[in-house]
Coordinates of C-alpha atoms in Angstrom, one line a residue:
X1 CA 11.4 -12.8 -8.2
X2 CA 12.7 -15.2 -11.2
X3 CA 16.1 -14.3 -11.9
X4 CA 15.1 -14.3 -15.9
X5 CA 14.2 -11.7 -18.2
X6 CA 11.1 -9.4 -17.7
X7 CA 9.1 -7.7 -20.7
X8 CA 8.5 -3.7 -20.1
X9 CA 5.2 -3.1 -22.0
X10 CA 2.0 -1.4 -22.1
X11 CA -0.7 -3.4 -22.7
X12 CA -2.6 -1.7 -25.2
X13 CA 0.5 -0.7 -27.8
X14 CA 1.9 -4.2 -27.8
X15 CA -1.4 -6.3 -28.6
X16 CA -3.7 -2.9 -29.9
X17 CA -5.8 -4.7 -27.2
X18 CA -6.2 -5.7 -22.8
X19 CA -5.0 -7.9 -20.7
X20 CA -6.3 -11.4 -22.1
X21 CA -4.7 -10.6 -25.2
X22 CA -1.0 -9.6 -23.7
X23 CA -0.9 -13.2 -21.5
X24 CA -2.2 -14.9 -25.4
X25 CA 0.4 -13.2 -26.6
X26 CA 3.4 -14.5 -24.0
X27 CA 2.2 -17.5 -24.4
X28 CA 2.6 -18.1 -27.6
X29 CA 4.5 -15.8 -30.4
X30 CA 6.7 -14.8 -26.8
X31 CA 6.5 -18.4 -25.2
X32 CA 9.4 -19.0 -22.4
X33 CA 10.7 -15.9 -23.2
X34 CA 10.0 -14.3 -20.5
X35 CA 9.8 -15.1 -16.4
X36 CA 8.1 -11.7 -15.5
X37 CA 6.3 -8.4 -17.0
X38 CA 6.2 -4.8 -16.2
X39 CA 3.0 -3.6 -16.9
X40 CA 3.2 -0.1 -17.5
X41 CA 0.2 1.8 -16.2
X42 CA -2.9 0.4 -16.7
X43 CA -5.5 1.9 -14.9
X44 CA -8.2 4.6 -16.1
X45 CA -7.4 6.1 -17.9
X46 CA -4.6 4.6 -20.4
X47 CA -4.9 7.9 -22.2
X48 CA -4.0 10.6 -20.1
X49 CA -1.5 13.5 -20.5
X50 CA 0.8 11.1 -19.3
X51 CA 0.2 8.3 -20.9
X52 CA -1.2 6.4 -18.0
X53 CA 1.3 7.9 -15.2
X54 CA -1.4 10.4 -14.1
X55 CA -4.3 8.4 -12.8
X56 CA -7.9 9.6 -12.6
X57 CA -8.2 6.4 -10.6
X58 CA -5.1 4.0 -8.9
X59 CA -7.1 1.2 -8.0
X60 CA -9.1 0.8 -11.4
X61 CA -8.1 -1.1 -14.3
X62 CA -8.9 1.1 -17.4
X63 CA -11.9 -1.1 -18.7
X64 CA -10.6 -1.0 -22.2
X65 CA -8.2 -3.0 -21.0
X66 CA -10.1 -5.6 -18.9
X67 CA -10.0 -6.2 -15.3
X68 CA -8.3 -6.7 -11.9
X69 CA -8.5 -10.5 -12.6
X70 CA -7.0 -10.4 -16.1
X71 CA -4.1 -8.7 -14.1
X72 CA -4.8 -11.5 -11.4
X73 CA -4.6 -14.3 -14.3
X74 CA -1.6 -12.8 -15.5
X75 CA 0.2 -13.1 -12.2
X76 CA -0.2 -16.6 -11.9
X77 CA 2.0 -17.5 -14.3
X78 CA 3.9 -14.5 -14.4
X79 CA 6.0 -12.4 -12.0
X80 CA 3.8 -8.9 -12.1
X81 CA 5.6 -5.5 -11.4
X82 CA 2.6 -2.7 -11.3
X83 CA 3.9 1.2 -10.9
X84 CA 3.0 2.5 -7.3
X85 CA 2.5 6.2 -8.5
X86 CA 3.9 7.7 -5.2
X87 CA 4.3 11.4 -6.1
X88 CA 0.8 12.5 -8.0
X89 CA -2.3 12.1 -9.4
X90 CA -4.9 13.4 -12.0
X91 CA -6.6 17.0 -11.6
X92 CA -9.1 15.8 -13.1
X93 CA -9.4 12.8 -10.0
X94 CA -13.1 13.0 -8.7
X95 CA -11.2 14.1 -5.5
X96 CA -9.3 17.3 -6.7
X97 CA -12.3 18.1 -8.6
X98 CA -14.1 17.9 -4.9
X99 CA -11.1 20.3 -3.6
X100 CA -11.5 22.4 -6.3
X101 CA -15.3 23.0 -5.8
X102 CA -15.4 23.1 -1.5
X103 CA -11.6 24.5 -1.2
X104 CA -10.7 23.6 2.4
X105 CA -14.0 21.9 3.5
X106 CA -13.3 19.1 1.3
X107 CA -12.8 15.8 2.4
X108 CA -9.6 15.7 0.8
X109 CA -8.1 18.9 1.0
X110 CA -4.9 17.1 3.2
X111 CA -4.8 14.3 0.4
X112 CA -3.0 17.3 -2.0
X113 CA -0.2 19.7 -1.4
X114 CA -0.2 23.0 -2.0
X115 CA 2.8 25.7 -1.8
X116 CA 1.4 27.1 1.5
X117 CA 1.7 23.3 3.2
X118 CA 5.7 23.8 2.7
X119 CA 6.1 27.2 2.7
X120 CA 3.7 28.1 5.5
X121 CA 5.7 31.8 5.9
X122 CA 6.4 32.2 2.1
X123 CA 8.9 30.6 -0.8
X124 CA 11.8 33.0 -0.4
X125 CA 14.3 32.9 -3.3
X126 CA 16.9 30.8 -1.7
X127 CA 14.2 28.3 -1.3
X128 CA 13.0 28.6 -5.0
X129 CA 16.5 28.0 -6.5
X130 CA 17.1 25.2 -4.1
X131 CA 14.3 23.0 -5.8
X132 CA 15.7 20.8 -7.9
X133 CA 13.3 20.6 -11.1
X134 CA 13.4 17.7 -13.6
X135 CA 11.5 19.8 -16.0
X136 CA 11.3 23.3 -17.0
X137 CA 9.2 26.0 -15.3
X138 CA 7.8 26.0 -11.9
X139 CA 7.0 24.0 -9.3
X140 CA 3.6 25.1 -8.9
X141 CA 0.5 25.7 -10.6
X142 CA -2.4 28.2 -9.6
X143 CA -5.8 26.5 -9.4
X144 CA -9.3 28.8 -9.0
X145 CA -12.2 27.1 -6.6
X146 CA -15.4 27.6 -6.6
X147 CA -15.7 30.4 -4.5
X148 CA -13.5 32.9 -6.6
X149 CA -10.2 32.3 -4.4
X150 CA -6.6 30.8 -5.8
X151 CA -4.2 27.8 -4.3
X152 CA -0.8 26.9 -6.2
X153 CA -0.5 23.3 -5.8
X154 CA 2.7 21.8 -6.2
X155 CA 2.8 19.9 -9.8
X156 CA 6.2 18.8 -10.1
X157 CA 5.8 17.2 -13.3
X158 CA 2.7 18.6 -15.4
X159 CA 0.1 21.3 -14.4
X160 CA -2.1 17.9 -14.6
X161 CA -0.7 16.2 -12.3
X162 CA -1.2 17.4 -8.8
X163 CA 1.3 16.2 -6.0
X164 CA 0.2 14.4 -3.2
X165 CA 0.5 15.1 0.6
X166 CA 2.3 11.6 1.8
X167 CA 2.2 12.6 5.1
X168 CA -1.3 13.6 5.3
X169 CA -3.8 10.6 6.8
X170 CA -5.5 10.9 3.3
X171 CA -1.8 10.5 1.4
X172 CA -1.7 7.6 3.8
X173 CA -4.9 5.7 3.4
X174 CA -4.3 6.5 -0.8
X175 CA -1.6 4.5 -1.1
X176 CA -2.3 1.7 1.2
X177 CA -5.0 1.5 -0.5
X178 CA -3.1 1.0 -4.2
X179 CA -1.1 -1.5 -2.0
X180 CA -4.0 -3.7 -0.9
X181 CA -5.3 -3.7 -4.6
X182 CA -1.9 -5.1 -5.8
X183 CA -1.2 -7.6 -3.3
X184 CA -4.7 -8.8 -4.0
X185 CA -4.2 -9.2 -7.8
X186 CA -1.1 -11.0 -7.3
X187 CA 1.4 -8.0 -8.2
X188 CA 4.5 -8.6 -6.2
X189 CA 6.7 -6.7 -8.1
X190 CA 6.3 -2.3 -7.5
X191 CA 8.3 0.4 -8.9
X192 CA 7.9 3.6 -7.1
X193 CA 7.0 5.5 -9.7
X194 CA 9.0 9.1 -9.1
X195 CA 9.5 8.4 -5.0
X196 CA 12.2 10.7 -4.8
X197 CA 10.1 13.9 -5.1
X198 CA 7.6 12.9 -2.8
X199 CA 9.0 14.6 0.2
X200 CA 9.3 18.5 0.1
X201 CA 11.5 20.4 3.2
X202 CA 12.1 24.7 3.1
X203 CA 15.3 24.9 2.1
X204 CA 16.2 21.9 0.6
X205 CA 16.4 20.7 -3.1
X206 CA 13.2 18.7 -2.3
X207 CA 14.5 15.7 -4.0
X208 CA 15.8 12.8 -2.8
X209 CA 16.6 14.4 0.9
X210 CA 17.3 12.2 3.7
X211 CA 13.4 12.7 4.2
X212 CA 12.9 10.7 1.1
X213 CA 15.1 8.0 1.8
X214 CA 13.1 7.5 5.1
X215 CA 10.2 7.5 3.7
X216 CA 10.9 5.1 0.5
X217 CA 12.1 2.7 3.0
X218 CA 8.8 2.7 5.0
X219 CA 7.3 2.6 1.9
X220 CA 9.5 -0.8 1.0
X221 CA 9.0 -2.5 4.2
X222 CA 5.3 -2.0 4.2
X223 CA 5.0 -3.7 0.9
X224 CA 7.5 -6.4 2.3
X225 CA 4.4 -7.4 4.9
X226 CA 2.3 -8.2 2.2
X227 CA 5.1 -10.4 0.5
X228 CA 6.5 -7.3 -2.3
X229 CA 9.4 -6.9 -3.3
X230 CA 10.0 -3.1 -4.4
X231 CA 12.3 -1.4 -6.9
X232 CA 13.0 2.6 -6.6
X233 CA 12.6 4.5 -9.9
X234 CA 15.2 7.9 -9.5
X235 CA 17.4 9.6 -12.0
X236 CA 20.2 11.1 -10.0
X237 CA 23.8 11.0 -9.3
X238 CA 25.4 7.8 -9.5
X239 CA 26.8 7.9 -5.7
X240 CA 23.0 8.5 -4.8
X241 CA 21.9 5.3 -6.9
X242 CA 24.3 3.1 -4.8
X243 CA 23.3 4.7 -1.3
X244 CA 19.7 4.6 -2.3
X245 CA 20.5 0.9 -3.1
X246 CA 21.5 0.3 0.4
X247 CA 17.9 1.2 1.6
X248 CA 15.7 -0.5 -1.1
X249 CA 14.9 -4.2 -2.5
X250 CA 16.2 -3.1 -5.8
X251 CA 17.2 0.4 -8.1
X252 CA 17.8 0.6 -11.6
X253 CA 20.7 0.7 -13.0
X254 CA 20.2 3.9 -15.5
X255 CA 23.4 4.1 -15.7
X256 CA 24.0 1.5 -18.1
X257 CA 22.1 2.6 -20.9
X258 CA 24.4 5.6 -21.5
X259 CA 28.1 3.8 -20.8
X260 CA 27.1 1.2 -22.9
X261 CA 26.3 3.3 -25.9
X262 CA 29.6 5.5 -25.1
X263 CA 31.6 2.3 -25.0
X264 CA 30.5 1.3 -28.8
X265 CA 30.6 4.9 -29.5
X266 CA 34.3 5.6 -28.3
X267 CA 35.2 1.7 -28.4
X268 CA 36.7 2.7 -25.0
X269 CA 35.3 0.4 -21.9
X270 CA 37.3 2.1 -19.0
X271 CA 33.9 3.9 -18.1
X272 CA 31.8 1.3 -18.5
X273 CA 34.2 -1.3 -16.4
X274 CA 34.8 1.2 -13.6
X275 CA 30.7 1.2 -13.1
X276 CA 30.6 -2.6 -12.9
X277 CA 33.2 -2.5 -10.3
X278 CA 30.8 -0.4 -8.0
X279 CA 27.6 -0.9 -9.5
X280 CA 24.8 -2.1 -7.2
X281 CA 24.0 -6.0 -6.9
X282 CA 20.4 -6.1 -6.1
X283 CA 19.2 -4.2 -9.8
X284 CA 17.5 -4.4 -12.6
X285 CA 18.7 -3.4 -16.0
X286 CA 17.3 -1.3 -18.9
X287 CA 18.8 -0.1 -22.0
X288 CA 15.4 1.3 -22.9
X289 CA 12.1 2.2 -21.2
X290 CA 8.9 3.8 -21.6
X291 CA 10.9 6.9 -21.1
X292 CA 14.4 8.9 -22.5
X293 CA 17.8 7.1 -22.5
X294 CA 19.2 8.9 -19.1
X295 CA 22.2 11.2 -19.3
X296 CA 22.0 12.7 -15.7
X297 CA 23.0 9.2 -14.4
X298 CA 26.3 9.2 -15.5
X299 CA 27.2 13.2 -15.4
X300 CA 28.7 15.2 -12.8
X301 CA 26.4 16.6 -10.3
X302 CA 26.3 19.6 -7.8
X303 CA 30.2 19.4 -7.9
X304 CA 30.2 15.9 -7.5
X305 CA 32.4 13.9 -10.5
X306 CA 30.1 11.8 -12.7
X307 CA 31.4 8.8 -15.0
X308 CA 31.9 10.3 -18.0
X309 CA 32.7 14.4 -17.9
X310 CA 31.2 17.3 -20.2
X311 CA 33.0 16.4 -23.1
X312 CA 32.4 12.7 -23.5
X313 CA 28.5 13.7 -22.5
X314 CA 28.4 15.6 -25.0
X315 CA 29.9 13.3 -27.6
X316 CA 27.5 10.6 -26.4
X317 CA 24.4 13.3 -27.1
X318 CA 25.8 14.3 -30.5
X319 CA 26.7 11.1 -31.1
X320 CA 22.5 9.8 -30.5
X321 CA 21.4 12.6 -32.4
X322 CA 23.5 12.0 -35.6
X323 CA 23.1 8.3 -35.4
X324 CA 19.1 8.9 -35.4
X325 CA 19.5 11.3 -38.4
X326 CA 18.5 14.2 -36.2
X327 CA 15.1 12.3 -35.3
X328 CA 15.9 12.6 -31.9
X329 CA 16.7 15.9 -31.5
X330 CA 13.5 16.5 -32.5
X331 CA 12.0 15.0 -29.7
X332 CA 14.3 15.6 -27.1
X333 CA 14.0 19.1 -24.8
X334 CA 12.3 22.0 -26.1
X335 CA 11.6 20.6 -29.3
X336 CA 9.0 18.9 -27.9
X337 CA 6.0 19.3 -24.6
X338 CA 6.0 17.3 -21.6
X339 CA 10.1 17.4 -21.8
X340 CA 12.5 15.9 -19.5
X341 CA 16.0 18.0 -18.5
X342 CA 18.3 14.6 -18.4
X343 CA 17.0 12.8 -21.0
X344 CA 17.1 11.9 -24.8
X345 CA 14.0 10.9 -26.3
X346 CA 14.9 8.3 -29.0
X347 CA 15.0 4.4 -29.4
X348 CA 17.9 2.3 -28.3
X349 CA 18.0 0.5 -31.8
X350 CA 18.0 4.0 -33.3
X351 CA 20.5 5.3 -30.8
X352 CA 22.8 2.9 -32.6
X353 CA 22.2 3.8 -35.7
X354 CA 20.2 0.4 -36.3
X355 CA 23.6 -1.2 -36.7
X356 CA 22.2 -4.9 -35.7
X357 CA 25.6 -6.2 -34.5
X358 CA 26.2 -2.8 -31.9
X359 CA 22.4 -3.5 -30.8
X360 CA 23.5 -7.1 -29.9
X361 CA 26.8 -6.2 -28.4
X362 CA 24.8 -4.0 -26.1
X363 CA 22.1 -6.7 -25.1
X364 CA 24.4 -8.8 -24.5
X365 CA 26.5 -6.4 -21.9
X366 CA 23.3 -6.1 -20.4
X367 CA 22.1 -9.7 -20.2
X368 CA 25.8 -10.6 -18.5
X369 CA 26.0 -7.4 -16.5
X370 CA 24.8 -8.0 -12.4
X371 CA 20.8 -7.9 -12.0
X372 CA 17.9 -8.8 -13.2
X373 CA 17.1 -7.5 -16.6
X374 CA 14.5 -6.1 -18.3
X375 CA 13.6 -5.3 -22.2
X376 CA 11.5 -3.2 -23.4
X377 CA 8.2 -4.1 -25.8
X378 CA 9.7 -1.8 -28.9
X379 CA 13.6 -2.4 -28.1
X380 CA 12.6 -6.3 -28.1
X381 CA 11.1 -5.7 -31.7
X382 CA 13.9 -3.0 -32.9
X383 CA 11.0 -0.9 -33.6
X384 CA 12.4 2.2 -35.3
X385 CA 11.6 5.4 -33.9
X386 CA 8.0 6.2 -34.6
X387 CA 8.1 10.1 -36.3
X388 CA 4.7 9.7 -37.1
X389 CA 3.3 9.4 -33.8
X390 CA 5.8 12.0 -32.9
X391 CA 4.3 14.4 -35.1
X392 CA 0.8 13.8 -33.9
X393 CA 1.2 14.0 -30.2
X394 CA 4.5 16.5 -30.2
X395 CA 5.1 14.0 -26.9
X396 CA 8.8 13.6 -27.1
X397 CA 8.8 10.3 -25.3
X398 CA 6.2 9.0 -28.1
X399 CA 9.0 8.8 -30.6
X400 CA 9.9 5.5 -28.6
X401 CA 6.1 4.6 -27.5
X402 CA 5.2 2.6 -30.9
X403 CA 1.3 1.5 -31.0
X404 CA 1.6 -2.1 -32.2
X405 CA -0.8 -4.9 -32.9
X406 CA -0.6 -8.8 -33.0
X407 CA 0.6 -9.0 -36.4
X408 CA 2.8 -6.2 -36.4
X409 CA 4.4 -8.2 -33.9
X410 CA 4.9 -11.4 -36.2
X411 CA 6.1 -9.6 -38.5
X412 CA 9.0 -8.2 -36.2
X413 CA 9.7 -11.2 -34.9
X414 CA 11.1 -12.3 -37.9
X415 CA 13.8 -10.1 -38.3
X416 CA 17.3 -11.8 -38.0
X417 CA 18.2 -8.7 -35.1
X418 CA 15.1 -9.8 -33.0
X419 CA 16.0 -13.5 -33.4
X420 CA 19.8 -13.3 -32.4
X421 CA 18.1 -11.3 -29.1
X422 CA 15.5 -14.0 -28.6
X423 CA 18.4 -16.3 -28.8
X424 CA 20.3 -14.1 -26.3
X425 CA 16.9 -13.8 -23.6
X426 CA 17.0 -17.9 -23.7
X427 CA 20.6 -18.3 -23.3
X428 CA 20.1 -16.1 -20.2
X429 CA 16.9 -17.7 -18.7
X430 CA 18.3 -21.0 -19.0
X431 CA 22.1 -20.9 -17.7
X432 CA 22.4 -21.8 -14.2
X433 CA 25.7 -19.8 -13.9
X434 CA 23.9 -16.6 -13.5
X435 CA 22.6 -17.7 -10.3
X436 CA 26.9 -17.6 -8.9
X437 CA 29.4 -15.0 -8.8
X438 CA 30.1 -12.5 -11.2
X439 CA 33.3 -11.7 -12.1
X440 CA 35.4 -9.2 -15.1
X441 CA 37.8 -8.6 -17.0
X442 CA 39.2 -5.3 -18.8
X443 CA 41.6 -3.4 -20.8
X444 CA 40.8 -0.1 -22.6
X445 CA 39.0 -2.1 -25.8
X446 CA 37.9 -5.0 -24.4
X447 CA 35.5 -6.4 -22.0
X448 CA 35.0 -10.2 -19.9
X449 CA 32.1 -10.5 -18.2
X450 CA 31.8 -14.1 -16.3
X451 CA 29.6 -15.8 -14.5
X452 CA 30.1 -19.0 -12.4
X453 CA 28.1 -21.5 -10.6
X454 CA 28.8 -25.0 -9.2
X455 CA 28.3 -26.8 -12.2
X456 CA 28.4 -24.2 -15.1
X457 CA 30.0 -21.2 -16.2
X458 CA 29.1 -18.4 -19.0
X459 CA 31.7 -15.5 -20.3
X460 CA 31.2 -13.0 -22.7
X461 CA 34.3 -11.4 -24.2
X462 CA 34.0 -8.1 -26.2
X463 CA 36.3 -6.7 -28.4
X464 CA 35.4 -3.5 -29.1
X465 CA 37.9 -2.1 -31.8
X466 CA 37.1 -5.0 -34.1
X467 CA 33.4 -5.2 -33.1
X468 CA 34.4 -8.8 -32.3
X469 CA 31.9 -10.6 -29.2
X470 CA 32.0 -14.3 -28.1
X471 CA 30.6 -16.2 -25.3
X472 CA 31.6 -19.7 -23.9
X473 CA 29.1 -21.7 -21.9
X474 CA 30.4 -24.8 -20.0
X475 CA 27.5 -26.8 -18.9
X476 CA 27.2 -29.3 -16.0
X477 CA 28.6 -32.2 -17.8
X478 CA 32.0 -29.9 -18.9
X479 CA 30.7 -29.4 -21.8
X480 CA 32.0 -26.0 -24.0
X481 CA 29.8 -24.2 -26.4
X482 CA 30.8 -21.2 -27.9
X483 CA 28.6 -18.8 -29.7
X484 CA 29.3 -15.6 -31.8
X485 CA 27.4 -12.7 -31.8
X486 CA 27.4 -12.1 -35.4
X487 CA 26.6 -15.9 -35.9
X488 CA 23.6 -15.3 -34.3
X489 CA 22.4 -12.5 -36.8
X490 CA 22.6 -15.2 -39.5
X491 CA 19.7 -17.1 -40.2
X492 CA 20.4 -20.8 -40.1
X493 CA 20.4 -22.4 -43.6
X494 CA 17.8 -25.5 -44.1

């Protein structure tokens, strides 16, 4: 994997068209900008209840989009990471439509899991309220077959999308069969889409278990074989992010997203700095994704002390929600369907209050942070959050899933915000003293982050009370440049 900066994008709502367009589109208005691409899902269909995250079919390319070779063409000059969905897929797959009309005399009966595979002698209560549910409601979801009968399959997620039996021979073959597809269409990046719910044990919260670890690292070294490198996708505790990290290629670091914002909330770093201390090495970094901005990641959890407490959780969510002018409560929880317990629906930029220079601040934090990072298609524009599409769907996370087109995108690009970050993604592609040692500095309102190589070094020093940021290259030949932040949001005069 490049150790540059990766675009998190669908295809479709960045170009409003496939594949061919997207790699048109990096190579020119996004030229060197970027060394990889997450491809959010884009197989059949794009336009699901999930927005792509419940596959009728894994292995096909939704043909709106194009084909396995436009992925293939992509991935030659691009690193690739494809989502692996581990945990689920479609009802309305051809092959739950088979169980759902023979019952057990399918052929893939054993490819789904139903409440009676886990529970073979009944869900007692103690069970039940041991699940650990990222969404509201139950676990499970009563089907009718053919014949007149009833089966509650497990739907962790959505009634739509039905869990699959990873243990089974026919949860087997599935995904070694998504694997195969990748490798051949030169993905060698995978994000396990929701792995820690895959494994389900009586008695247990059914999430993230030591079953799970097991099986996400047999997961990991399989795709290793065929030359993949993979990344786990879990919202949890932060303790459980750096053990996880222990057993996988690479994690997210989710809990970024929140410090960062409570730091230029509070101007107080002491959280923020006491997570880079620990923080996992092998990462990538977000500030915004296709979903929420994650809260559970940095809360307390089942007793356990989280990195900011109750009160300064609740600040950060007030905080977000005033900032957005109450846009994001309206997405967020049960103001809106398909809802997420531990998140807040809303964009980054908007999170901030579209303050330019806080939005900086907090991409550069991210860019000098350890890992490799990523940026999001509508957090790369600022896009603002999107109340229209909101209002259609009543999708929470659609408030930050903008549907774009070619020339909406020039016309972003020349904002003076998207400029200073374009600015930013180049200065981090191109200095060779992220490839050395990371090192930092703090005190309660200000932050050094520094990197050095052999022959260069780059610092970023924050000041957060007087909203004050400057970084300091020294190139191979000694050479110092320094650069401030709010320099960059002025456009150069001719």
């Amino acid at each position: 994997m490049k150790n540059q900066v990766q675009l998190i994008t669908y295809v479709d709502r960045i170009t409003g068209a496939g594949l061919k367009e997207l790699k048109a589109l990096l190579n020119n208005e996004l030229q060197g900008l970027f060394g990889g691409v997450h491809l959010l899902p884009f197989y059949y269909p794009i336009d699901g209840s999930d927005a792509g995250f419940d596959p009728i079919d894994h292995v096909q390319v939704d043909s709106r989009l194009g084909d396995w070779d436009d992925v293939k063409s992509i991935g030659e000059e691009f690193d690739i990471m494809a989502d692996l969905i581990v945990n689920h897929m479609s009802a309305e797959s051809p092959e739950f439509k088979d169980v759902l009309k023979h019952g057990k005399q399918s052929a893939y009966w054993d490819l789904f899991l139903t409440k009676d595979k886990v529970f073979p002698e009944g869900l007692s209560k103690q069970d039940q309220e041991a699940i650990y549910r990222p969404r509201p409601g139950s676990c499970f979801s009563t089907y009718t077959l053919a014949d007149g009968s009833t089966e509650e399959f497990w739907t962790t997620f959505t009634r739509n999308q039905i869990d699959i039996d990873v243990h089974s021979a026919a949860g087997k073959d599935y995904l070694n069969r998504v694997l195969a597809r990748f490798n051949h269409s030169k993905v060698n990046l995978i994000r396990l889409d929701a792995a820690g719910y895959a494994i389900k044990k009586p008695g247990t919260s059914c999430f993230m278990i030591e079953e799970s670890f097991e099986f996400v690292d047999k997961l990991a070294k399989q795709a290793n074989q065929l030359g993949m490198t993979t990344l786990a996708e879990i919202h949890s505790h932060h303790m459980t992010q750096i053990d996880i990290a222990k057993r996988v290629d690479m994690v997210y670091d989710f809990a970024l997203p929140p410090l960062i914002l409570h730091t230029l909330f509070s101007q107080d770093c002491r959280a923020l700095s006491h997570w880079l201390e620990m923080a996992p090495r092998n990462c990538i970094t977000v500030l915004d994704t296709h979903d929420g901005i994650g809260i559970i990641d940095v809360g307390p959890m089942d007793g356990l002390q989280g990195l900011l407490d109750e009160k300064q959780i609740d600040n950060l969510v007030e905080t977000i929600h005033s900032n957005s002018q109450g846009e994001s409560l309206q997405a967020t929880g049960a103001a809106a369907s398909n809802v997420d317990l531990y998140q807040i629906n809303c964009t980054y930029y908007d999170a901030l209050g579209q303050n330019d220079l806080d939005y900086l601040m907090a991409r550069a934090i991210q860019f000098f942070a350890p890992g490799i990072p990523q940026v999001y298609y509508a957090g790369l524009l600022t896009i603002p959050n999107d109340m229209v599409l909101l209002n259609q769907t009543h999708v929470g996370r659609d408030i930050n899933r903008p549907y774009l087109n070619r020339e909406k995108v020039q016309q972003a690009l020349q904002k003076p915000v998207v400029n200073a970050l374009i600015q930013l993604i180049k200065l981090r592609n191109s200095s060779a003293a992220f490839n050395g040692r990371f090192t930092m500095a703090a005190s309660g309102k200000s932050l050094t982050l520094t990197w050095s190589a052999v022959n260069a070094q780059a610092s970023l020093n924050l000041d957060f009370a007087t909203k004050q940021g400057l970084i300091t290259l020294l190139d191979e030949q000694g050479i110092e440049t320094q650069i401030n932040l709010a320099d960059l949001l002025t456009p150069a005069q001719g």
